[in-house]
CSV table of C-alpha atoms in Angstrom, one decimal:
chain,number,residue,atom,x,y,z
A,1,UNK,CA,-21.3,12.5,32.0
A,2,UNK,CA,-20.1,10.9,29.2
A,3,UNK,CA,-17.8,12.2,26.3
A,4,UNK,CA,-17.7,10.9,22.8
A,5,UNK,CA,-14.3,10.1,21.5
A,6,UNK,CA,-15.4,10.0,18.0
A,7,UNK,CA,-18.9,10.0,16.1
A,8,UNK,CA,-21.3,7.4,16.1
A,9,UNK,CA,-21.2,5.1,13.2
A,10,UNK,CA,-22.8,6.6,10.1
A,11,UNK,CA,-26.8,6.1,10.2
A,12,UNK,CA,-27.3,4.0,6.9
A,13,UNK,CA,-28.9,5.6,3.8
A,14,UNK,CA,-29.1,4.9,0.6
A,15,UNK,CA,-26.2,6.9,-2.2
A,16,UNK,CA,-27.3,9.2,-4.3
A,17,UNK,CA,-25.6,9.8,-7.5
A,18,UNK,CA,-25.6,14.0,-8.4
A,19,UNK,CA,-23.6,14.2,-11.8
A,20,UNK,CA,-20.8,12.1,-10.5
A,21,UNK,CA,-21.2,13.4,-6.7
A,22,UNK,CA,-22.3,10.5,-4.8
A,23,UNK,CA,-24.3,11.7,-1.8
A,24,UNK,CA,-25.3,9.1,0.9
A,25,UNK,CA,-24.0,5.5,1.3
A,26,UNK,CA,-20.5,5.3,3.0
A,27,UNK,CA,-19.6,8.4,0.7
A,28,UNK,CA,-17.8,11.5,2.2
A,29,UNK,CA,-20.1,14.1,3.7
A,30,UNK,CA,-20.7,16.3,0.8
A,31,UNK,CA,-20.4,20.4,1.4
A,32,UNK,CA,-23.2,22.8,-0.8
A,33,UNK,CA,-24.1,26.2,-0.8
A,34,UNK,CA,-26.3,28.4,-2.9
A,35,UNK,CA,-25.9,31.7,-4.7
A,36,UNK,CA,-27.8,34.9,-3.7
A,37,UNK,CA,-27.7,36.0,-7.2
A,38,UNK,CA,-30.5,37.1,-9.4
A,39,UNK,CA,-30.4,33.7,-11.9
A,40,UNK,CA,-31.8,35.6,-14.9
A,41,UNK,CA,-28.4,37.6,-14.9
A,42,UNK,CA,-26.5,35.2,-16.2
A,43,UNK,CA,-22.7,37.0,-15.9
A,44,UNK,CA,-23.4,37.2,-12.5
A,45,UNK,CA,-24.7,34.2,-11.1
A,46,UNK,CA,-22.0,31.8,-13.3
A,47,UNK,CA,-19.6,34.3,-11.2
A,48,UNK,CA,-20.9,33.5,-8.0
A,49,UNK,CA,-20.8,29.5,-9.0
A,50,UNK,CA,-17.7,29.7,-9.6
A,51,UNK,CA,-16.4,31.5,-7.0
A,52,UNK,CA,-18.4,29.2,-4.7
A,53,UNK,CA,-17.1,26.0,-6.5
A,54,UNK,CA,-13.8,27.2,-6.6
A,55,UNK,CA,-14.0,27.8,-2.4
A,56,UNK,CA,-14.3,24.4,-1.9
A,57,UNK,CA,-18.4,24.1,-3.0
A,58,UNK,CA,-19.5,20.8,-4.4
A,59,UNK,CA,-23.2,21.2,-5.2
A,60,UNK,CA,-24.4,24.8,-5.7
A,61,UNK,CA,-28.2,25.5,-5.7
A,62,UNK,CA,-29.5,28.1,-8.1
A,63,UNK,CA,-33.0,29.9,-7.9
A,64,UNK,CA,-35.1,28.8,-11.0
A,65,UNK,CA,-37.9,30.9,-9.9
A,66,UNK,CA,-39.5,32.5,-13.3
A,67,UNK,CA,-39.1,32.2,-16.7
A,68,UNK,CA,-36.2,34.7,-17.5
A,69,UNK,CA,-34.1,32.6,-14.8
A,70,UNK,CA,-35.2,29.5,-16.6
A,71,UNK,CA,-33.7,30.5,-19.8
A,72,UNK,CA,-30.5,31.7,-18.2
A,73,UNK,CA,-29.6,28.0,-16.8
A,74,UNK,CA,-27.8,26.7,-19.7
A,75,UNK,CA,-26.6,30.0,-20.7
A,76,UNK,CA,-25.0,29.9,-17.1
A,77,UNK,CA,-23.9,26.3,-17.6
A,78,UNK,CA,-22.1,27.4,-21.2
A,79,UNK,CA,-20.3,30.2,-19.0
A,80,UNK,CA,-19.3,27.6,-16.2
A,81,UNK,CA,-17.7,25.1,-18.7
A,82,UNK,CA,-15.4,27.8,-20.7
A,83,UNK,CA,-13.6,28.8,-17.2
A,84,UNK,CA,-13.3,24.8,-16.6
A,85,UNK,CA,-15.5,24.6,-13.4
A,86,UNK,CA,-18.3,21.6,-13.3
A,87,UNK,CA,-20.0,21.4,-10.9
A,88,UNK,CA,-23.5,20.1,-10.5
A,89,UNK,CA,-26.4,23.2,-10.5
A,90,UNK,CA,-29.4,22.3,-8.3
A,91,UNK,CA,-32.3,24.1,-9.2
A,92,UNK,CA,-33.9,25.7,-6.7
A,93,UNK,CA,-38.3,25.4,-7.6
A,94,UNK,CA,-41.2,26.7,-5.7
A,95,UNK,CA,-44.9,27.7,-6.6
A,96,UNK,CA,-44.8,27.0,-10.4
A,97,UNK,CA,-41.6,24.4,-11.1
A,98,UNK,CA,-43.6,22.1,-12.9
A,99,UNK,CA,-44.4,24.9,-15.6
A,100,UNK,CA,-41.0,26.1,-15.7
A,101,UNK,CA,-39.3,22.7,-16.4
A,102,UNK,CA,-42.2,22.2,-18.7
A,103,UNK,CA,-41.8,25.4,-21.0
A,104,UNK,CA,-37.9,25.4,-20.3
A,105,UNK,CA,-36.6,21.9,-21.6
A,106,UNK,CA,-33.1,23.1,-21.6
A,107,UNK,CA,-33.2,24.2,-18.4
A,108,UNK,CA,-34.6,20.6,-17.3
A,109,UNK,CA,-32.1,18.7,-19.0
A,110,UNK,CA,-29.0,21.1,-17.9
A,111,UNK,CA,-29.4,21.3,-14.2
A,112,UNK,CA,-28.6,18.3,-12.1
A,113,UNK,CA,-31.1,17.8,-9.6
A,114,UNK,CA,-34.1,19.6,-8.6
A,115,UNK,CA,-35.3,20.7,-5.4
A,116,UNK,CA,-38.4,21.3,-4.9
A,117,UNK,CA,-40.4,21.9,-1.4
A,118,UNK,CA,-44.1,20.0,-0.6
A,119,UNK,CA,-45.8,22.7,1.3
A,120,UNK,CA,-44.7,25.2,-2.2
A,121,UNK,CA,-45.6,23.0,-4.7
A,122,UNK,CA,-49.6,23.3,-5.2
A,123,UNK,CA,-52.3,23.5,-3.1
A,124,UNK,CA,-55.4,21.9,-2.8
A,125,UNK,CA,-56.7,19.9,-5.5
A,126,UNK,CA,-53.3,20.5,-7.6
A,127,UNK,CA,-50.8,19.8,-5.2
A,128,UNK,CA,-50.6,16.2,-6.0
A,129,UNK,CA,-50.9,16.9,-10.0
A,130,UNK,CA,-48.2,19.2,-9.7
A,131,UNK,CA,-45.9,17.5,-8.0
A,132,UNK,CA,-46.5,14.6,-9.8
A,133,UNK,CA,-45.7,16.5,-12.9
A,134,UNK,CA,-41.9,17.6,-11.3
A,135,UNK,CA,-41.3,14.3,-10.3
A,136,UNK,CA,-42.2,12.6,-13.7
A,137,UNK,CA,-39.8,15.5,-15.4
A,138,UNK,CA,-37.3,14.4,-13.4
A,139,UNK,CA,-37.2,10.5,-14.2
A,140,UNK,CA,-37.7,11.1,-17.4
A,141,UNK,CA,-34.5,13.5,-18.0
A,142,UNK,CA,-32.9,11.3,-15.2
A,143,UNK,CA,-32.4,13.9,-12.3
A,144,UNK,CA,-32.4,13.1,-8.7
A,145,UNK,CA,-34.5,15.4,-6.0
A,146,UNK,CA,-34.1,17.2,-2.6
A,147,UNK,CA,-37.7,17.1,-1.3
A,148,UNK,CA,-37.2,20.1,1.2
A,149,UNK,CA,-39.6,20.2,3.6
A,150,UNK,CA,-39.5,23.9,5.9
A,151,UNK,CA,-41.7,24.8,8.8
A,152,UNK,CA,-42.0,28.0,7.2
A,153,UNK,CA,-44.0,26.7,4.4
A,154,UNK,CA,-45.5,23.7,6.2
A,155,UNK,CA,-48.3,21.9,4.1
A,156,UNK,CA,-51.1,23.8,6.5
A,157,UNK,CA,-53.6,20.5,5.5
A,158,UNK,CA,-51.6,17.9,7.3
A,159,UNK,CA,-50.7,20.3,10.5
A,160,UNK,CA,-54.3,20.8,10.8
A,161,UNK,CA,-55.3,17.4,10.2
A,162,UNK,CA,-52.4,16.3,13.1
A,163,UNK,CA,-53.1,19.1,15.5
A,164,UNK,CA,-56.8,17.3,15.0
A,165,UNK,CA,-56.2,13.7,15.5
A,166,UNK,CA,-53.7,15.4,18.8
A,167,UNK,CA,-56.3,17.0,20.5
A,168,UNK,CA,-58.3,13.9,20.4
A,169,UNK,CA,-55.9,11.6,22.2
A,170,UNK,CA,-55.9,10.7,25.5
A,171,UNK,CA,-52.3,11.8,26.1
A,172,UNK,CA,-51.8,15.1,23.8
A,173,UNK,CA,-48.3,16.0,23.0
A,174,UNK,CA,-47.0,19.5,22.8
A,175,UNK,CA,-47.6,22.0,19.8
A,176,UNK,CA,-44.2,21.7,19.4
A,177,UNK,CA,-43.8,18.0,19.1
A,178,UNK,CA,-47.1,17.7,16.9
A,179,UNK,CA,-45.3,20.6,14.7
A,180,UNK,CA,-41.9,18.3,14.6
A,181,UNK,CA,-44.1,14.8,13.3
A,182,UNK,CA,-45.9,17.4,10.5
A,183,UNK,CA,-42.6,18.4,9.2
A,184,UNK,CA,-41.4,14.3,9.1
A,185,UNK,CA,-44.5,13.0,7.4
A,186,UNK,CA,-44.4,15.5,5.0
A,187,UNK,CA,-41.0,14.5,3.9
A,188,UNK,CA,-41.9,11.2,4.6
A,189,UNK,CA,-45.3,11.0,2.6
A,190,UNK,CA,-43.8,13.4,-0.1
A,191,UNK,CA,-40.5,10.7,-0.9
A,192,UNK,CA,-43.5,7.6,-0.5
A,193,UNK,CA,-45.3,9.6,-3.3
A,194,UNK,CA,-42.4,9.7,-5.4
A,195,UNK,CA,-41.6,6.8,-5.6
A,196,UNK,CA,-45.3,5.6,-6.3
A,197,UNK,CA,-45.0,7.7,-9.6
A,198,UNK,CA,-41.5,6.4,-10.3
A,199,UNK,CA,-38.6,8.0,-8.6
A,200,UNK,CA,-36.1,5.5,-7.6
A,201,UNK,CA,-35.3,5.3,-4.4
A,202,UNK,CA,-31.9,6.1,-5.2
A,203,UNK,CA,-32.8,9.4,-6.8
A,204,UNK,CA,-34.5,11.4,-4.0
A,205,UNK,CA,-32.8,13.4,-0.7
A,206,UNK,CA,-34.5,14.7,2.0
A,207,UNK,CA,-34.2,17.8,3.9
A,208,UNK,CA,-36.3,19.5,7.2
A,209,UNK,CA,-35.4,23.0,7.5
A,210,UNK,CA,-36.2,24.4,10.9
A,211,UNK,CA,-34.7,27.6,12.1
A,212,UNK,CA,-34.1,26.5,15.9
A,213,UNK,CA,-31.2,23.9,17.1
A,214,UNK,CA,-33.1,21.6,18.8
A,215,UNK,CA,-36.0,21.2,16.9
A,216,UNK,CA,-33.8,20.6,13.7
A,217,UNK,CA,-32.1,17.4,16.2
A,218,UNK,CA,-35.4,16.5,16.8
A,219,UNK,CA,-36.6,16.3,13.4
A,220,UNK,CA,-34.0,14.8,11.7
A,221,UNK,CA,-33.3,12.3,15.0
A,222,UNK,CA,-36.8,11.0,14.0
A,223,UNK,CA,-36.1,10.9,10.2
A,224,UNK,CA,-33.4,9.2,10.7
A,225,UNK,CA,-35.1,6.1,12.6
A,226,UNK,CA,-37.7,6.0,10.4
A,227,UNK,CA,-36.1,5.7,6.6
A,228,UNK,CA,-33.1,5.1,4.9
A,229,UNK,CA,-33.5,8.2,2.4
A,230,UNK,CA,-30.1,10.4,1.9
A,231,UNK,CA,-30.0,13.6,4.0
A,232,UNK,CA,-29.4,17.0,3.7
A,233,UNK,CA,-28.4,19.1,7.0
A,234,UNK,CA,-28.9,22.5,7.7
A,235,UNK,CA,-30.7,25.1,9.6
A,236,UNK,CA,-32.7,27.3,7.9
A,237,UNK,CA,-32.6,31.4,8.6
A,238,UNK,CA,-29.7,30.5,10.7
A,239,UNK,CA,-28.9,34.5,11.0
A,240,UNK,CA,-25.9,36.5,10.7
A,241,UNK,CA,-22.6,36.6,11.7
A,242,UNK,CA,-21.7,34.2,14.9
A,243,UNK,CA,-25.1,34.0,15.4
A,244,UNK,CA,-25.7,31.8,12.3
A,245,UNK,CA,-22.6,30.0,12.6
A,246,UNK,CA,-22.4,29.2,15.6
A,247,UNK,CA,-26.3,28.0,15.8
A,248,UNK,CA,-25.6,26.3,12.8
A,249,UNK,CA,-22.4,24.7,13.5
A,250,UNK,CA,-24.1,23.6,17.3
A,251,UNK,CA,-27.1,22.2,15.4
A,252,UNK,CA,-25.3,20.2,12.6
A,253,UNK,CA,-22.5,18.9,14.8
A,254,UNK,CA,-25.0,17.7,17.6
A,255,UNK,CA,-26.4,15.1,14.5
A,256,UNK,CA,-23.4,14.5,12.5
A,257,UNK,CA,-21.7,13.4,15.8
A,258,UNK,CA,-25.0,10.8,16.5
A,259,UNK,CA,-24.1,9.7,12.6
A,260,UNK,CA,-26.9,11.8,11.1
A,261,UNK,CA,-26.4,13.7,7.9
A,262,UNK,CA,-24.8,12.6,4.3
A,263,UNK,CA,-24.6,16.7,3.2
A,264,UNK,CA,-24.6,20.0,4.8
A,265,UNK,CA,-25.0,23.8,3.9
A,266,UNK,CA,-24.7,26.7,6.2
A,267,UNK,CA,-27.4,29.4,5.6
A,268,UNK,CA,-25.8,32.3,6.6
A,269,UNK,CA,-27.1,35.7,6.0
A,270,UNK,CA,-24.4,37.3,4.2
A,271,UNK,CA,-23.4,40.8,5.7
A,272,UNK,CA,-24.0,43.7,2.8
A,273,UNK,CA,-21.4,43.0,0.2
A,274,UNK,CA,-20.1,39.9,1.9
A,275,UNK,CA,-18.3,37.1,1.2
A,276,UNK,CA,-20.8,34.2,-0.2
A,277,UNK,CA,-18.0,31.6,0.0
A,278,UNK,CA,-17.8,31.8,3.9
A,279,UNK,CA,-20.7,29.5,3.7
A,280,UNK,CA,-18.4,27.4,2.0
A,281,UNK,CA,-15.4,27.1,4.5
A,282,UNK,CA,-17.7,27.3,7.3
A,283,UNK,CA,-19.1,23.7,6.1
A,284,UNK,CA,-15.7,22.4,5.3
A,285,UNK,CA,-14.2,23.8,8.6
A,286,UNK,CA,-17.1,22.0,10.6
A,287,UNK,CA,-16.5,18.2,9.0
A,288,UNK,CA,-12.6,19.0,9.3
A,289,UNK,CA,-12.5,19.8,13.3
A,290,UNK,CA,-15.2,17.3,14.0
A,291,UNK,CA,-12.6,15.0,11.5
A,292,UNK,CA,-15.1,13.6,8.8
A,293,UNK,CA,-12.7,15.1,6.0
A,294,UNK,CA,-9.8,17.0,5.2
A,295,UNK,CA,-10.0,20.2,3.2
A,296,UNK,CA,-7.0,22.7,3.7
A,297,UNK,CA,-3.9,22.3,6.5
A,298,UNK,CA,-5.2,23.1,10.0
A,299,UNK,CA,-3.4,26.1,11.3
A,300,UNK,CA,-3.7,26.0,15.4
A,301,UNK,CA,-3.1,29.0,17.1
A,302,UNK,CA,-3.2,30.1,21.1
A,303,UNK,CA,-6.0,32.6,21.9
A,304,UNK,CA,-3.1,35.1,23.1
A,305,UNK,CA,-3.1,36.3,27.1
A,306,UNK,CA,-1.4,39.1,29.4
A,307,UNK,CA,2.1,37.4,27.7
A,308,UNK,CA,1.5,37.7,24.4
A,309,UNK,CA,1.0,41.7,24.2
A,310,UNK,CA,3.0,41.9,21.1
A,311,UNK,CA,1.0,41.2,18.1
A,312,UNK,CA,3.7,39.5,15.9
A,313,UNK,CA,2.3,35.8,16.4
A,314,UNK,CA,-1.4,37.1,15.4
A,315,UNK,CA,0.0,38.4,12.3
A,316,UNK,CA,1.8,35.4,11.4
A,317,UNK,CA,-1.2,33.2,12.3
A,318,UNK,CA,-3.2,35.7,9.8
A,319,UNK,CA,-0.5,35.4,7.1
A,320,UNK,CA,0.0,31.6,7.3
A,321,UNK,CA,-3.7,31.1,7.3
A,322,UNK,CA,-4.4,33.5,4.3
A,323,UNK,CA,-1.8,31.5,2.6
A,324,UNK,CA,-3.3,28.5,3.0
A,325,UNK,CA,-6.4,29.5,1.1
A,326,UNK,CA,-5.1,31.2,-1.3
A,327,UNK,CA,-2.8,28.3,-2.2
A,328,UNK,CA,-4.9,25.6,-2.1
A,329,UNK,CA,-6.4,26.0,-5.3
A,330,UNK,CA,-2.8,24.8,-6.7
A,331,UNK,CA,-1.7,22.9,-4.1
A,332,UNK,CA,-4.8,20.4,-4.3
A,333,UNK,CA,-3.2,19.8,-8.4
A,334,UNK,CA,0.3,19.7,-7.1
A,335,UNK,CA,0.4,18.1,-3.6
A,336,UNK,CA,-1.6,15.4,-3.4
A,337,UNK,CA,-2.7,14.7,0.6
A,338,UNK,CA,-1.5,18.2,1.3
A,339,UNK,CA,-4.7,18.9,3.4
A,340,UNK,CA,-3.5,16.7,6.0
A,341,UNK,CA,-0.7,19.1,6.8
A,342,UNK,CA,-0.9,20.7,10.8
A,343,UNK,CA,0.7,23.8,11.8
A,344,UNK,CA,1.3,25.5,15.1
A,345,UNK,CA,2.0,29.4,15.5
A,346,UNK,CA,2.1,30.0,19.2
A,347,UNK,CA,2.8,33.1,21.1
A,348,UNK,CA,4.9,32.2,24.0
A,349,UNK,CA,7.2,29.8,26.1
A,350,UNK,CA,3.9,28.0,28.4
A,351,UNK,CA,2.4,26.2,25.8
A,352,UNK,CA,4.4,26.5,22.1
A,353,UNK,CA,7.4,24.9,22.5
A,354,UNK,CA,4.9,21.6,23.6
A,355,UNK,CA,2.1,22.5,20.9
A,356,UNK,CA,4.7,22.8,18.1
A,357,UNK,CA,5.9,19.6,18.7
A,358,UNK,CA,2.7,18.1,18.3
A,359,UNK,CA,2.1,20.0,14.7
A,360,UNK,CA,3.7,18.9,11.8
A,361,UNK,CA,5.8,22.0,11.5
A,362,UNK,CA,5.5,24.6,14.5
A,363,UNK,CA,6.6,28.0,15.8
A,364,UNK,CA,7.2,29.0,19.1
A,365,UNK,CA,7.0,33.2,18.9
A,366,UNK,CA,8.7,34.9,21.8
A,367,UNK,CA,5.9,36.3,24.7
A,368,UNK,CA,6.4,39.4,26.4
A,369,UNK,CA,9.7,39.7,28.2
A,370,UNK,CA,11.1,36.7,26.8
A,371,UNK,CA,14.1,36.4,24.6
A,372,UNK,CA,13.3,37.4,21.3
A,373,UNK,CA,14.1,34.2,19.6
A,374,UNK,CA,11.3,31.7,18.0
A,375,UNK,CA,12.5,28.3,17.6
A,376,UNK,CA,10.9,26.1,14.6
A,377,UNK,CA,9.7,22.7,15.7
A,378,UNK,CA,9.5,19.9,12.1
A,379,UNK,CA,7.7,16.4,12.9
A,380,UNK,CA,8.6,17.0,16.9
A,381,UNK,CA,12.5,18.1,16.5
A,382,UNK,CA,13.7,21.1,16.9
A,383,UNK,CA,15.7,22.0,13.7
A,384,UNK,CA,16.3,26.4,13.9
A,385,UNK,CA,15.2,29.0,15.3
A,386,UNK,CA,14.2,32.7,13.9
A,387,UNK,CA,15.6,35.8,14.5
A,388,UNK,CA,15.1,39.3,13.6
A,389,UNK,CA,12.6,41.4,11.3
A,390,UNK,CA,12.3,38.3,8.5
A,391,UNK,CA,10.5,36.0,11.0
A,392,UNK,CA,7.6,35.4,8.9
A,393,UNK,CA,8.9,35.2,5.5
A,394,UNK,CA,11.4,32.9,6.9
A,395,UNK,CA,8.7,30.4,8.3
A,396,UNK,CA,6.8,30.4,5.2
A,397,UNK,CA,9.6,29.6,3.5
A,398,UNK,CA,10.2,26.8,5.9
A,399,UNK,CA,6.7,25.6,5.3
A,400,UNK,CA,7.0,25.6,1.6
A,401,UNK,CA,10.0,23.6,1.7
A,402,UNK,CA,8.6,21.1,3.9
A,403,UNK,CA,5.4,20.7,1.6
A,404,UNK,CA,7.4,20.6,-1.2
A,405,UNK,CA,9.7,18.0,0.3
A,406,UNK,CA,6.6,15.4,1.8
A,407,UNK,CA,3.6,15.9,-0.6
A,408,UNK,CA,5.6,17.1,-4.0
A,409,UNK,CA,5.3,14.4,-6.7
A,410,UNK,CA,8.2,11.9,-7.4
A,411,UNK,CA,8.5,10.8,-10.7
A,412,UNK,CA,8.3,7.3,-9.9
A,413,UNK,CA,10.4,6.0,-13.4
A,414,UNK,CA,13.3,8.2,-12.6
A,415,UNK,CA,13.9,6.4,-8.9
């Protein structure tokens, strides 16, 4: 068996330029999400953006889905730009976009790329007129699109026509693999199309949203060979819970490791009341441990065994890592590089003396029956050790020190 050190190189696409977001090309994966609100309340979905943007989100797809939510986009926008967050709104069409961009002008002009989905866009005799009509909105207000094909809204015409022609051949594939080549030519014929009308090359992203790991490899494997469009990863209906992430995280990592993907979304179902962010550091915790990018400092932590019975090096883990997130908003302004930063908070003598030394700054917490004393490792030395009640204050204090110390800025002129 063989084991891959690193990823693959990068499959080769073309960039893609999203309001200053540069998708594709030898540009950084990019991380997206998409709110849940209602778009036609306007308080509420600018909330959400923001929140979203603020956890690390750099496109953020909106529903655009009747007229009320059409008239709310630049309302939404307004709202965005008086708390200082920018970033790009995708709007998210299906069924009747062409009429909505038509009727909403200010919607068209103020969102910054359109997504819009073949097997949703018309049928029959208007499917071609209307999706015409999105794409020729979008050169002329100068918008990129996602063409996002899903096998739940598969154009029925061409997996008929293909289950046809299969049945026909002397070797028939499987349903399965006829289903997989209906899902690529649609993207494939629906970006040719485009570009026949007028869409730069340059302008348009493709996306295959299946709902099972390895047809999603599959599918986008194939892509992948046969154009050099800009892709969007993720699995569709991924679930809830670690269900969805870890199905999602299996699927996405299997192509980003073969070089496959230029930006990513988890589609998590969010638990009642949840969190919508944790969509958000999912992503970014998926290109940080497979080491595309840097987001926040990595926090390792042992899993805890029959030695670690006390729960003092969970609780520290929990604080330091809370911390982090908290802080990064600031610390991204004030310490530049700060995301490269490792930590280590292990729970006994068999592996966190070693595994702190390995971190940037580590802690070794006392396991059960040991002496209750947790030395502090900084860039592999040993340089105290923590005593007593104050354990965790005193390492976070440690840790800002040491942050302050390597990633604070110098004023240069004053040296």
């Amino acid at each position: 068996m063989t084991f891959l050190a690193a990823p693959l190189a990068r499959h080769r696409t073309v960039a893609v330029d999203v309001a200053g977001v540069k998708v594709g090309g030898d540009n950084p994966i990019v991380v997206q999400s998409m709110t849940n609100t209602d778009t036609a309340d306007i308080e509420a979905t600018a909330a959400q953006v923001a929140a979203l943007a603020r956890a690390g989100s750099e496109l953020v797809r909106i529903t655009v889905d009747r007229d009320e939510a059409a008239s709310a986009v630049p309302h939404i926008r307004e709202r965005l730009l008086k708390w200082n967050v920018e970033v790009p709104l995708v709007g998210d069409f299906h069924y009747i976009g062409h009429k909505l961009l038509a009727d909403h002008p200010a919607c068209a002009e103020t969102l910054d790329k359109y997504r819009i989905n073949p097997g949703n866009v018309g049928f029959k005799v208007k499917r071609d007129t209307q999706f015409a009509e999105i794409v020729e909105m979008a050169i002329r207000y100068g918008k990129p699109v996602r063409i996002g094909v899903n096998w739940g809204s598969l154009d029925q015409e061409l997996l008929t026509h293909l289950m046809d022609e299969n049945s026909r051949a002397a070797a028939p594939r499987s349903a399965r693999e006829v289903m997989h080549e209906a899902i690529v030519q649609s993207a494939l014929l629906s970006a040719a199309r485009a570009e026949t009308i007028g869409l730069a090359r340059d302008r348009i992203i493709l996306s295959a949203k299946v709902s099972q790991v390895q047809d999603l490899v599959a599918v986008y494997v194939e892509l992948a060979k046969r154009s050099d469009y800009a892709l969007h990863l993720g699995l569709t209906e991924a679930g809830m819970g670690s269900k969805g992430l870890v199905a999602s995280s299996a699927a996405m990592g299997l192509l980003l490791q073969q070089g496959i993907g230029d930006t990513i979304r988890y589609s998590l179902t969010p638990e009642p009341g949840g969190d919508r962010t944790k969509e958000v550091i999912a992503s970014q915790e998926l290109l940080q441990t497979m080491g595309f990018r840097s987001f926040v400092p990595i926090v390792a932590a042992c899993p805890g065994c029959g030695r670690t019975t006390s729960t003092v090096f969970q609780e520290l883990a929990h604080d330091v890592q809370d911390y982090i997130r908290t802080s990064m908003p600031v610390w991204r302004e004030k310490y530049p590089g700060v995301e490269a930063l490792n930590l280590a908070v292990m729970g006994c003598i068999v592996n966190g003396p070693g595994e702190s030394k390995h971190a940037d700054i580590g802690i070794s917490l006392p396991g059960t029956g040991e002496h209750p004393a947790a030395p502090v490792y900084i860039d592999g030395e040993h340089v105290t050790t923590l005593r007593g009640d104050g354990i965790v204050a005193e390492f976070r204090t440690i840790v800002e020190a040491y942050i302050e110390r390597r990633f604070g800025r110098r004023d240069v002129a004053a040296e």
